[in-house]
PDB file of C-alpha atoms in Angstrom:
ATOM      1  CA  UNK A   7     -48.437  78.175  11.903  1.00 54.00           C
ATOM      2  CA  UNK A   8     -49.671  78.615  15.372  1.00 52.00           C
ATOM      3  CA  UNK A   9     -46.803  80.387  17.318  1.00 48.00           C
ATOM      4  CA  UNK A  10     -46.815  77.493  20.246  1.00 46.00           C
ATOM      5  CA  UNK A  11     -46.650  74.920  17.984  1.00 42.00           C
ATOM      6  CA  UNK A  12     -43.653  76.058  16.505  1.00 43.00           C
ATOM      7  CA  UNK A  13     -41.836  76.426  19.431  1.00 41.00           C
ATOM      8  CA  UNK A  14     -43.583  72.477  20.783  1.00 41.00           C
ATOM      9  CA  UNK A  15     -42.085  71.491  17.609  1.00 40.00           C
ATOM     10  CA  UNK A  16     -38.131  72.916  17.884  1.00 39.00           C
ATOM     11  CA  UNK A  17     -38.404  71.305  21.607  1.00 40.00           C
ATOM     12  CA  UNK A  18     -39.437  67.633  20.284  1.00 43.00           C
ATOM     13  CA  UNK A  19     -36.698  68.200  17.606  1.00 45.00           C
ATOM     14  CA  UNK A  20     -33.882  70.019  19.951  1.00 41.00           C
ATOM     15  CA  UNK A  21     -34.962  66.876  22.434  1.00 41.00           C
ATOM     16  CA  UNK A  22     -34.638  63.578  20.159  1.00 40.00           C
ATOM     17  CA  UNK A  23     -31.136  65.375  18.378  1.00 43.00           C
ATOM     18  CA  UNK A  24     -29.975  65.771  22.015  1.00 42.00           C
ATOM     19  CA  UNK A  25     -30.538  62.135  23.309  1.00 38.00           C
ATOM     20  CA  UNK A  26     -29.289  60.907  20.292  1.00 39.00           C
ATOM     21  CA  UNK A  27     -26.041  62.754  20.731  1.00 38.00           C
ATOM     22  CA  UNK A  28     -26.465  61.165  24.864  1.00 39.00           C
ATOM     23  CA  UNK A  29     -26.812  57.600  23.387  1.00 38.00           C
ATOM     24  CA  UNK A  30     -23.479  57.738  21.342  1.00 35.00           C
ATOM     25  CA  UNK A  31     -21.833  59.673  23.809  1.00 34.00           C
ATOM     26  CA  UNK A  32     -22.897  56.487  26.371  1.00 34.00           C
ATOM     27  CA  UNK A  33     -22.041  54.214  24.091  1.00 36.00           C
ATOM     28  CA  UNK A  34     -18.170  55.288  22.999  1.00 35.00           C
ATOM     29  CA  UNK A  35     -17.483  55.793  26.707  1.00 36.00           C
ATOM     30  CA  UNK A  36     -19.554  52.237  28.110  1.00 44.00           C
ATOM     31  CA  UNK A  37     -16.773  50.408  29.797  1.00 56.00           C
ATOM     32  CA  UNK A  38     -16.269  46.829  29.275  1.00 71.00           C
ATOM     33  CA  UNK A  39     -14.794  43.798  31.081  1.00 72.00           C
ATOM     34  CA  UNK A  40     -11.142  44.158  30.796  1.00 69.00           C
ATOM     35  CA  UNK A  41      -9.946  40.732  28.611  1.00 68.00           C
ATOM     36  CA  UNK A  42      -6.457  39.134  29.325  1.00 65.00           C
ATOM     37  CA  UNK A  43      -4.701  36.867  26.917  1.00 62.00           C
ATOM     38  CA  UNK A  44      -1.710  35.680  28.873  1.00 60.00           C
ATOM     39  CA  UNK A  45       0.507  32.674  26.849  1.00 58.00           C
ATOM     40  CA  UNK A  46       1.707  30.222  29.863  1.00 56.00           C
ATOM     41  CA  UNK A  47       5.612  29.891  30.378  1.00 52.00           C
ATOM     42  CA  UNK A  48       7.024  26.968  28.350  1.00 49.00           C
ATOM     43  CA  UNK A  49       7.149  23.461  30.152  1.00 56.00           C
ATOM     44  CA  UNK A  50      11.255  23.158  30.317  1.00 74.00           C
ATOM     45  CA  UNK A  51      11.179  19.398  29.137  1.00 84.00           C
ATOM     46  CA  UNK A  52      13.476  17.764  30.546  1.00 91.00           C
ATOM     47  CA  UNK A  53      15.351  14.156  29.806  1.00 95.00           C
ATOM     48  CA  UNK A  54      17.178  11.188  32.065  1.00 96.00           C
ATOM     49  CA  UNK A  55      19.684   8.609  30.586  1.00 96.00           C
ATOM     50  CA  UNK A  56      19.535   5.789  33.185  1.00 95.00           C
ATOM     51  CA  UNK A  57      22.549   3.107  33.286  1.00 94.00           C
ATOM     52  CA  UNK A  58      24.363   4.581  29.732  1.00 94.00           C
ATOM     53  CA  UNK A  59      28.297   4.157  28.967  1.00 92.00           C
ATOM     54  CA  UNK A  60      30.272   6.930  28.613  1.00 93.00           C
ATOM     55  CA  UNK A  61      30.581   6.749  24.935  1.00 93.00           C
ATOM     56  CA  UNK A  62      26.453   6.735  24.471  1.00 94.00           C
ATOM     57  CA  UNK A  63      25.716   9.383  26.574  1.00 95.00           C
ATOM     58  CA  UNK A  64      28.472  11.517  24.799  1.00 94.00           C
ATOM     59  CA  UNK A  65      26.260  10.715  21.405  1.00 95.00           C
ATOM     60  CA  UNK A  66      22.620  11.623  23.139  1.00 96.00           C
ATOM     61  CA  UNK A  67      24.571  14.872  24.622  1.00 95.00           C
ATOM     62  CA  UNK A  68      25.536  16.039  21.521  1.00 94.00           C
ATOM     63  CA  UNK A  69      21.941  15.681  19.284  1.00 94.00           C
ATOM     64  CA  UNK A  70      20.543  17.331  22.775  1.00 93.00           C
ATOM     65  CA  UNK A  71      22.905  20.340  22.320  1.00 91.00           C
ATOM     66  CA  UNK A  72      21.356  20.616  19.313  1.00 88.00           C
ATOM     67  CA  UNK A  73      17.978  21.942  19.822  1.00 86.00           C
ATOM     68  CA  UNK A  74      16.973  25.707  20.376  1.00 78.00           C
ATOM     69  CA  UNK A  75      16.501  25.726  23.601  1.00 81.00           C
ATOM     70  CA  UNK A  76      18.795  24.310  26.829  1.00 86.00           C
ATOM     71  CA  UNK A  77      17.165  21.263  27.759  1.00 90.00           C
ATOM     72  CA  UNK A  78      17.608  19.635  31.716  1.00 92.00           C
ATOM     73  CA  UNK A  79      19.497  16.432  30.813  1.00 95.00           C
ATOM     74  CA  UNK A  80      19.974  14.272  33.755  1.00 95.00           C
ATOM     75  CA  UNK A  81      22.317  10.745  33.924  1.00 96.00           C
ATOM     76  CA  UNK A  82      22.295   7.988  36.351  1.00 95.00           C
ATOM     77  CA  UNK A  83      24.413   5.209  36.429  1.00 93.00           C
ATOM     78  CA  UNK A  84      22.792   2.889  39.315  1.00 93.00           C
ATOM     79  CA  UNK A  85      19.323   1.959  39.937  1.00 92.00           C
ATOM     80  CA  UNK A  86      19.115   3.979  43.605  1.00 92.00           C
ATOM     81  CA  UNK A  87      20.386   7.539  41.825  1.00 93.00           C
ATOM     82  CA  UNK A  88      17.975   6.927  38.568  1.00 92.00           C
ATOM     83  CA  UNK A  89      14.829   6.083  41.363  1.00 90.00           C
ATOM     84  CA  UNK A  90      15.541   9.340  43.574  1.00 91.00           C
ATOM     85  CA  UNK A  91      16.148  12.218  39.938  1.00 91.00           C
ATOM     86  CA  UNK A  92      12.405  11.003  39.142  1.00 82.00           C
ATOM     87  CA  UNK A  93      10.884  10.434  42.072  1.00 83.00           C
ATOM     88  CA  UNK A  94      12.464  14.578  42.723  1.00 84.00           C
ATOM     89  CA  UNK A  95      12.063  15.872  39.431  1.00 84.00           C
ATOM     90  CA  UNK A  96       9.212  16.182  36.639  1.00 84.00           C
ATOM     91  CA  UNK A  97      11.416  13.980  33.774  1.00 90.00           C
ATOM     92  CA  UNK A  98       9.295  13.838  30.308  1.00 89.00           C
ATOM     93  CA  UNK A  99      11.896  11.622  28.297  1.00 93.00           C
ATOM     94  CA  UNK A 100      13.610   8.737  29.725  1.00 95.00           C
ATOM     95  CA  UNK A 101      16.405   6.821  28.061  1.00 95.00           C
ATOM     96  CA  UNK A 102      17.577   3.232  29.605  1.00 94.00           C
ATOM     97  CA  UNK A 103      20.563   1.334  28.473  1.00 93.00           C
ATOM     98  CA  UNK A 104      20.149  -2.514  29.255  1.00 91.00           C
ATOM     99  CA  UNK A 105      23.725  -3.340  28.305  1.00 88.00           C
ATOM    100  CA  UNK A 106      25.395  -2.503  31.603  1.00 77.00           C
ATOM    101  CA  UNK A 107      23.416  -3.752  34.555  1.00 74.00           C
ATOM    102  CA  UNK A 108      20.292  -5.391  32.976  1.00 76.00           C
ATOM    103  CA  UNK A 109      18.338  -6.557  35.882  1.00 86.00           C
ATOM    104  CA  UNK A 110      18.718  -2.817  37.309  1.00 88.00           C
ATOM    105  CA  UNK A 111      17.457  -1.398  34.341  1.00 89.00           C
ATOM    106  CA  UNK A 112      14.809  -3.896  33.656  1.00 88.00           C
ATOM    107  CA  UNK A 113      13.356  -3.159  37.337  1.00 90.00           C
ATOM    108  CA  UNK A 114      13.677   0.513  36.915  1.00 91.00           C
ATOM    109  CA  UNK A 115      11.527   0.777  33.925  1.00 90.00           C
ATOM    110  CA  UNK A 116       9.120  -1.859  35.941  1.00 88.00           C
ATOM    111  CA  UNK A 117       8.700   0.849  38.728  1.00 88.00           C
ATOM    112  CA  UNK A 118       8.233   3.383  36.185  1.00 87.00           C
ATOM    113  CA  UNK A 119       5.287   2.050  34.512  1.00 84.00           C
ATOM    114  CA  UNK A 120       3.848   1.704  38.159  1.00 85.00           C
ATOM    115  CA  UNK A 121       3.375   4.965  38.565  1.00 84.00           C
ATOM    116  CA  UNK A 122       0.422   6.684  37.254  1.00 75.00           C
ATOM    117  CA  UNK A 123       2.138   9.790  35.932  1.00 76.00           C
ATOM    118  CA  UNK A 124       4.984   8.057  34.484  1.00 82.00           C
ATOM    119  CA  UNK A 125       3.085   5.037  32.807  1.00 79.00           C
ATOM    120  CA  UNK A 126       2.367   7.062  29.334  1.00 79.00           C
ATOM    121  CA  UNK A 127       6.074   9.232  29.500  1.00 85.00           C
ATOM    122  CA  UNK A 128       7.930   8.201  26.336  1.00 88.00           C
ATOM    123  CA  UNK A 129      10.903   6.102  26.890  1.00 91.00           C
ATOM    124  CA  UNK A 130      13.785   4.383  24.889  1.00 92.00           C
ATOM    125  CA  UNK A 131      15.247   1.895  25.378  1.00 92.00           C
ATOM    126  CA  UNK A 132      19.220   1.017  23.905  1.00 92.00           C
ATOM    127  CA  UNK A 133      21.024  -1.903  23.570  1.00 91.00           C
ATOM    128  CA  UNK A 134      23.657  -3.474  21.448  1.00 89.00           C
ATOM    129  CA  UNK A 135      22.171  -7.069  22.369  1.00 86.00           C
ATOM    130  CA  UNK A 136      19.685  -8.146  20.202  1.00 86.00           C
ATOM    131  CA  UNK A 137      18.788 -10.406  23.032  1.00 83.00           C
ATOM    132  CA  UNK A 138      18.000  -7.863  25.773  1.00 84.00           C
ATOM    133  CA  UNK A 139      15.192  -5.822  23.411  1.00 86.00           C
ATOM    134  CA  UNK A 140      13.065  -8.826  22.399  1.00 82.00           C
ATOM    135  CA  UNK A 141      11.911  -9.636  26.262  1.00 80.00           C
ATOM    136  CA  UNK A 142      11.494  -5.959  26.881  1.00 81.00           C
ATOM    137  CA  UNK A 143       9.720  -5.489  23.781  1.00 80.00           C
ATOM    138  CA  UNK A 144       6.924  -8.097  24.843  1.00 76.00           C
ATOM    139  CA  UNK A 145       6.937  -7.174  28.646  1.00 79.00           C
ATOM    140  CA  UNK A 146       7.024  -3.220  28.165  1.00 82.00           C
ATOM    141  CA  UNK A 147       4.530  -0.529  26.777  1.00 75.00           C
ATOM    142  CA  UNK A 148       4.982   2.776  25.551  1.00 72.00           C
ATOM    143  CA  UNK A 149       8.246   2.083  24.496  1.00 85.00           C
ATOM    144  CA  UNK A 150      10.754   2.511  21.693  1.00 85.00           C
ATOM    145  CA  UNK A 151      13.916   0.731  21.046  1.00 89.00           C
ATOM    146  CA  UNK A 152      17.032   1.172  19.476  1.00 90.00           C
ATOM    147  CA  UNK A 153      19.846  -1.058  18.766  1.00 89.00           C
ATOM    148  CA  UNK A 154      23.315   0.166  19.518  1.00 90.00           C
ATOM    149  CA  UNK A 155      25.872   1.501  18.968  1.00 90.00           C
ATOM    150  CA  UNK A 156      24.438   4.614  17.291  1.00 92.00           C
ATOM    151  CA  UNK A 157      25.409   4.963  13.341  1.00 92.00           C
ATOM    152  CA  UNK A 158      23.697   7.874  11.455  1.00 91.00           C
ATOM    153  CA  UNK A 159      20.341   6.601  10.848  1.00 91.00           C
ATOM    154  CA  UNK A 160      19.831   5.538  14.553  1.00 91.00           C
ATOM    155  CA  UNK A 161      20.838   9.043  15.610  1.00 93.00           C
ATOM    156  CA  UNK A 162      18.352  10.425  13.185  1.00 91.00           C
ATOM    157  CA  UNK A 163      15.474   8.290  14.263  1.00 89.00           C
ATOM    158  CA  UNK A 164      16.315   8.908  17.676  1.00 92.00           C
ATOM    159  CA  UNK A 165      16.584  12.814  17.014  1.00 92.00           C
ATOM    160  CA  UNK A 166      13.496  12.583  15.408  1.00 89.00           C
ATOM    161  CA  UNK A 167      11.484  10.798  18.228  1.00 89.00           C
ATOM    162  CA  UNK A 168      12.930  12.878  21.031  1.00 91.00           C
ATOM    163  CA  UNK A 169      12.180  15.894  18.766  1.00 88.00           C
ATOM    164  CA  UNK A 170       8.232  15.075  18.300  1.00 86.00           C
ATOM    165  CA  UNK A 171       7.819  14.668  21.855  1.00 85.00           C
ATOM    166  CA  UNK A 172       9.697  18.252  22.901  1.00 85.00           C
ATOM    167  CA  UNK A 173       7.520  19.950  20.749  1.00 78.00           C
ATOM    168  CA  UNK A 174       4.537  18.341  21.802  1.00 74.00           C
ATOM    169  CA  UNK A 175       5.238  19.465  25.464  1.00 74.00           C
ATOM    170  CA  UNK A 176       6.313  22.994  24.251  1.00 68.00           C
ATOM    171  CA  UNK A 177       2.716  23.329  22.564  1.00 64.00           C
ATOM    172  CA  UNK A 178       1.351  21.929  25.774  1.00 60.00           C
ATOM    173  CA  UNK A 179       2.859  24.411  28.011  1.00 55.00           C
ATOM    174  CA  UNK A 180       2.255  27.806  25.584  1.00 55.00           C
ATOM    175  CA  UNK A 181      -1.888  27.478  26.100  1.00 60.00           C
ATOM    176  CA  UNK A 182      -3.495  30.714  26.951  1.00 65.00           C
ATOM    177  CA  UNK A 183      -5.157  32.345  29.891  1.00 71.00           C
ATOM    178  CA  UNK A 184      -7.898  34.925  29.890  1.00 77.00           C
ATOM    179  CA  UNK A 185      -8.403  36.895  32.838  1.00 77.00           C
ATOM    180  CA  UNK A 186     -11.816  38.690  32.808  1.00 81.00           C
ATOM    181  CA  UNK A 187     -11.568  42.057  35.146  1.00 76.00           C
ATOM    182  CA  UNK A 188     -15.105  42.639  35.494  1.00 78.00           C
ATOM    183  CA  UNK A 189     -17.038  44.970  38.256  1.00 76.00           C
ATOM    184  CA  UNK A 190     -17.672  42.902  41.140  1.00 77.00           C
ATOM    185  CA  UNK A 191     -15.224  40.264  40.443  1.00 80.00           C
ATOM    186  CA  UNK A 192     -11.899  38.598  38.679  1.00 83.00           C
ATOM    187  CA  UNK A 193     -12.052  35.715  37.092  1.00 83.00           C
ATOM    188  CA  UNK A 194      -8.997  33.868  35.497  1.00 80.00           C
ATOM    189  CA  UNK A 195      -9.723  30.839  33.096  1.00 82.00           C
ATOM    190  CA  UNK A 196      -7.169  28.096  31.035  1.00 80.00           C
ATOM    191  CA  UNK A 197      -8.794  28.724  27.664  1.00 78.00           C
ATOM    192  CA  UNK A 198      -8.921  25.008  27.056  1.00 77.00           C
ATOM    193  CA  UNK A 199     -11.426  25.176  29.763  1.00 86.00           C
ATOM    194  CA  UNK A 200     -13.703  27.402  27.867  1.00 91.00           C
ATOM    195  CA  UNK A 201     -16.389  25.491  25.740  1.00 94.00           C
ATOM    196  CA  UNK A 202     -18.092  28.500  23.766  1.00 96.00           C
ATOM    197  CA  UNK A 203     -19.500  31.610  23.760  1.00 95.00           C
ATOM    198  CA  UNK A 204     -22.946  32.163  23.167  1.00 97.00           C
ATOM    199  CA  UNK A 205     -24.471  35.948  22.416  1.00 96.00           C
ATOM    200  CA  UNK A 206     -27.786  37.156  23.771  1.00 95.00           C
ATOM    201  CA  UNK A 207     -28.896  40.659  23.913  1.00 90.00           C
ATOM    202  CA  UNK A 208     -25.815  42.558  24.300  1.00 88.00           C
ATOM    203  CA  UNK A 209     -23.929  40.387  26.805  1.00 92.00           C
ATOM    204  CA  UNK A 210     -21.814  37.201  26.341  1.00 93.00           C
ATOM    205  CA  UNK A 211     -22.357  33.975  28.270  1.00 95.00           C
ATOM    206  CA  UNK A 212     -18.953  32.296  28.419  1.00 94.00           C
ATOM    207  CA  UNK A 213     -19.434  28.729  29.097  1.00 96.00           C
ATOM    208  CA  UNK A 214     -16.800  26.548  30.444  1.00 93.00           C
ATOM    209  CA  UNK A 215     -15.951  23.391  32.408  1.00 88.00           C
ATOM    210  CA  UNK A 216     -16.514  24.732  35.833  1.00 87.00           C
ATOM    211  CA  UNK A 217     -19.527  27.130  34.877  1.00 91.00           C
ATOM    212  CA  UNK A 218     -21.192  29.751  33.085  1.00 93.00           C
ATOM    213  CA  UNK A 219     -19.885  33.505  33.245  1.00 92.00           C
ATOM    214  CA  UNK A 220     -22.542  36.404  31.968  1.00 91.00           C
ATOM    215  CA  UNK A 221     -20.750  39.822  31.022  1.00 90.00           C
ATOM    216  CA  UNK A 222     -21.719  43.008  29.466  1.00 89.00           C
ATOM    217  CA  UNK A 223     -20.257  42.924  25.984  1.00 89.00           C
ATOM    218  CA  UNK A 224     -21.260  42.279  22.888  1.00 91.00           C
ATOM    219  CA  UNK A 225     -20.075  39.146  20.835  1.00 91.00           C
ATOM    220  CA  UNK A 226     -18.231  41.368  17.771  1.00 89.00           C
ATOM    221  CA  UNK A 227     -16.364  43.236  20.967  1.00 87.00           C
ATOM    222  CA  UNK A 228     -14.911  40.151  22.354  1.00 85.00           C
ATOM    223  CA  UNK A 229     -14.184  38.880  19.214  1.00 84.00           C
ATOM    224  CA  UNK A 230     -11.794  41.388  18.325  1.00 80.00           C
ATOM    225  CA  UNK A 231      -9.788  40.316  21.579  1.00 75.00           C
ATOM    226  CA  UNK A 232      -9.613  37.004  21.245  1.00 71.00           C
ATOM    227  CA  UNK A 233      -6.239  35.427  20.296  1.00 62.00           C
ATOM    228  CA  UNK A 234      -6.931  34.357  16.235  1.00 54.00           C
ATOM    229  CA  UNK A 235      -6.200  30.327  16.933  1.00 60.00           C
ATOM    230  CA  UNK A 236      -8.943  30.119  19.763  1.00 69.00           C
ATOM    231  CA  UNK A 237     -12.298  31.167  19.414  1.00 82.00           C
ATOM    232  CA  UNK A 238     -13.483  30.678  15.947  1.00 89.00           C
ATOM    233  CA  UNK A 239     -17.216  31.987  15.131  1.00 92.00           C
ATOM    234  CA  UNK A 240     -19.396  29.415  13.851  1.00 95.00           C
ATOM    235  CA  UNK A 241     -22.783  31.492  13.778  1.00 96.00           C
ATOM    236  CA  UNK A 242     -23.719  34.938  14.454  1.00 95.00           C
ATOM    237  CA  UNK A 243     -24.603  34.146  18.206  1.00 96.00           C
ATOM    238  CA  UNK A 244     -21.612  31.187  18.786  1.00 97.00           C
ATOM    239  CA  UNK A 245     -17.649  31.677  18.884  1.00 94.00           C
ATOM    240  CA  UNK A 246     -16.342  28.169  19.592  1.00 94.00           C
ATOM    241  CA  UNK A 247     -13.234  26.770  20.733  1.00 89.00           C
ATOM    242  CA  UNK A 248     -12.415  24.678  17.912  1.00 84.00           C
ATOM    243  CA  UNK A 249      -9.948  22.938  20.169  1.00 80.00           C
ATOM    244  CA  UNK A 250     -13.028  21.283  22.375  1.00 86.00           C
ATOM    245  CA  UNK A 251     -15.843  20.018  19.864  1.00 90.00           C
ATOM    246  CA  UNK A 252     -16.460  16.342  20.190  1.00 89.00           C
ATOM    247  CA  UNK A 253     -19.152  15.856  17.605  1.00 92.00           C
ATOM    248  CA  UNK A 254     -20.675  18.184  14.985  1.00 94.00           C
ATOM    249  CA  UNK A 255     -24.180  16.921  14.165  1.00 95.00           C
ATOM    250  CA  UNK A 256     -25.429  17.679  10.105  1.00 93.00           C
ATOM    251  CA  UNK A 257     -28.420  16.302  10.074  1.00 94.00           C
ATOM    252  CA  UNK A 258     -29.648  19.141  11.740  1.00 92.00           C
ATOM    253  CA  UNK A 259     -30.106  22.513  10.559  1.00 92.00           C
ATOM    254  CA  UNK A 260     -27.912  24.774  11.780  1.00 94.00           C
ATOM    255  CA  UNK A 261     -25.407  22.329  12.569  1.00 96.00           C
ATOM    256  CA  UNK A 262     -24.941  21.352  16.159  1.00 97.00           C
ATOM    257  CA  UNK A 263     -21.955  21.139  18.069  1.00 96.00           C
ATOM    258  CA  UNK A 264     -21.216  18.808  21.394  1.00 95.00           C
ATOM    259  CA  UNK A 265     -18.703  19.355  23.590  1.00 93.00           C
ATOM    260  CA  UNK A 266     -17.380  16.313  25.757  1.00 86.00           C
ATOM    261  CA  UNK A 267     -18.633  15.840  29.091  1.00 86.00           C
ATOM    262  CA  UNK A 268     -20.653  19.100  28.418  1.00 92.00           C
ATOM    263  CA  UNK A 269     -24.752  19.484  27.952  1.00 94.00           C
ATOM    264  CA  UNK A 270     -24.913  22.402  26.084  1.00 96.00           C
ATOM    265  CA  UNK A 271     -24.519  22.830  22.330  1.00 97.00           C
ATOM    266  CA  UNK A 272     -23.208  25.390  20.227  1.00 97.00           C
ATOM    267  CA  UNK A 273     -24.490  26.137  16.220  1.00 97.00           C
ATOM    268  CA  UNK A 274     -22.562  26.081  12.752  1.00 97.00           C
ATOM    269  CA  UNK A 275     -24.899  28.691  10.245  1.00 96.00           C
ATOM    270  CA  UNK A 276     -24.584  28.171   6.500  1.00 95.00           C
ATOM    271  CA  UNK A 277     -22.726  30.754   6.682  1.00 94.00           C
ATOM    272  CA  UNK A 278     -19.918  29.237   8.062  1.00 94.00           C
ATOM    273  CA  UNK A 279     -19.819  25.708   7.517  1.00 93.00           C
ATOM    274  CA  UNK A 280     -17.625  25.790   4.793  1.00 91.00           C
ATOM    275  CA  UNK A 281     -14.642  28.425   6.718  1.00 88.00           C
ATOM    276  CA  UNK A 282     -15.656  26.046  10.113  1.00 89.00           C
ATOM    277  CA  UNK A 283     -14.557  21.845   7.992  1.00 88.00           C
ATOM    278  CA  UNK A 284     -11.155  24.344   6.527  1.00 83.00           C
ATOM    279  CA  UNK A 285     -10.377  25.421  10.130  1.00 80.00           C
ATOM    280  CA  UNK A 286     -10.944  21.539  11.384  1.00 80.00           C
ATOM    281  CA  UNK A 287      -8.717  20.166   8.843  1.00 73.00           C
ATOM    282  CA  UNK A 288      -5.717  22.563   9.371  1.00 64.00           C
ATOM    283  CA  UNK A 289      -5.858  21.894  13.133  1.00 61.00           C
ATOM    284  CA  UNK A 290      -5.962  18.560  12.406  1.00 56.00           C
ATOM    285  CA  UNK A 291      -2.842  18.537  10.654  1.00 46.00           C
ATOM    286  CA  UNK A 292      -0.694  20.456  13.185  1.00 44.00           C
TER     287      UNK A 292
END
């Protein structure tokens, strides 16, 4: 073989081994968005007893004592002290007594339904007169009753209620953050903001309420950061929050997903339909 083609022929090979060895050395030391799962601090749920007797508020004490963490537990006994703990503190339970001062407590749970934040906050309402539930029970909304005094199955149902709603606010306040340290900027985003993420080329496109955010990393790499219960991968090119589909359409093939409020759409594969409806269901049961 022609001496100059030999060595033309060790430089072509000598060149392609040493830009391979380039690309892989580029490729283990490419640096990525820094990803930041953050779990919010716990909403400390707190509770008021308006216009209680001694003797009831001993009994709501004790079943409050009773849960794993120390909850704020607040007592008024007239109408101007009940008005001025909520109208200066974030209360999520309210328990109101009508045995004592009636009228008081009556009014108190009429200016509490007035106000937009309170109108939905669950409240309970305790008397030993028959007669004082049944107007309130017509006139009122979003509200339980219980008729006193307490025996063991009342303090269980009441237990029980107050229980639902504490962990409903501890789930509430335990979402998660991501905070996406890119080049040029920070960005930090309530994952129950974030729609989906859709793949193309080699970057993600994270969509979400506000906007869309482009960054340089592949789909399988964010993936493996993602907290397990948030993004769930629906397709090759979609990781979803599961938490945030409206509608999944199946006449259409791949599925489609809608978000509310949202134009965009997300797909289900065949390949994971089946994992996908599983997913659904178990949320759906929490």
């Amino acid at each position: 073989m022609n001496c100059y083609l030999k060595i033309y022929l060790f430089f072509c090979e000598f060149t392609i081994q040493h830009f391979t060895l380039c690309d892989i050395m580029f490729q283990e030391y490419i640096k990525y968005p820094l990803i930041i799962y953050q779990r919010g601090d716990d909403i400390i749920f707190t509770v008021l007893a308006a216009f209680c007797d001694d003797q009831t508020l001993s009994v709501i004490e004790e079943i409050i004592k009773g849960f794993p963490v120390d909850i704020p537990f607040y007592t008024a006994k007239t109408l101007s002290s009940a008005m001025e703990i909520f109208t200066n503190c974030n209360i999520h339970f309210f328990i109101v007594s009508l045995d004592k001062k009636s009228c008081d407590s009556l009014q108190f749970v009429h200016e509490l339904q007035k106000i937009k934040k309170y109108r939905t906050t669950p409240t309970i309402l305790l008397s030993s007169n028959l007669e004082y539930l049944i107007p309130a029970f017509t006139h009122f909304k979003f509200c339980n009753y219980i008729l006193l005094p307490f025996d063991k199955d009342t303090c269980n149902a009441f237990t029980e209620y107050l229980n639902m709603y504490f962990s409903l606010y501890q789930k509430l306040g335990q979402q998660f953050r991501v905070g996406l340290d890119m080049v040029h900027s920070y960005r930090n985003i309530p994952l129950h903001k974030i729609f989906f993420v859709e793949a193309v080329q080699h970057k993600c496109i994270i969509h979400t309420a506000e906007d869309k955010i482009t960054i340089s990393m592949p789909l399988y790499k964010l993936k493996q950061t993602a907290p397990l219960d948030f993004l769930k991968q629906t397709h090759r090119s979609y990781l979803v929050n599961i938490d945030n589909i409206s509608k999944i359409d199946k006449t259409r093939d791949p599925w489609t997903i809608s978000f509310q409020g949202y134009p965009n759409n997300a797909l289900i594969s065949r390949t994971y339909k089946k994992d996908v409806l599983e997913y659904l269901e178990m949320r759906m049961r929490l």
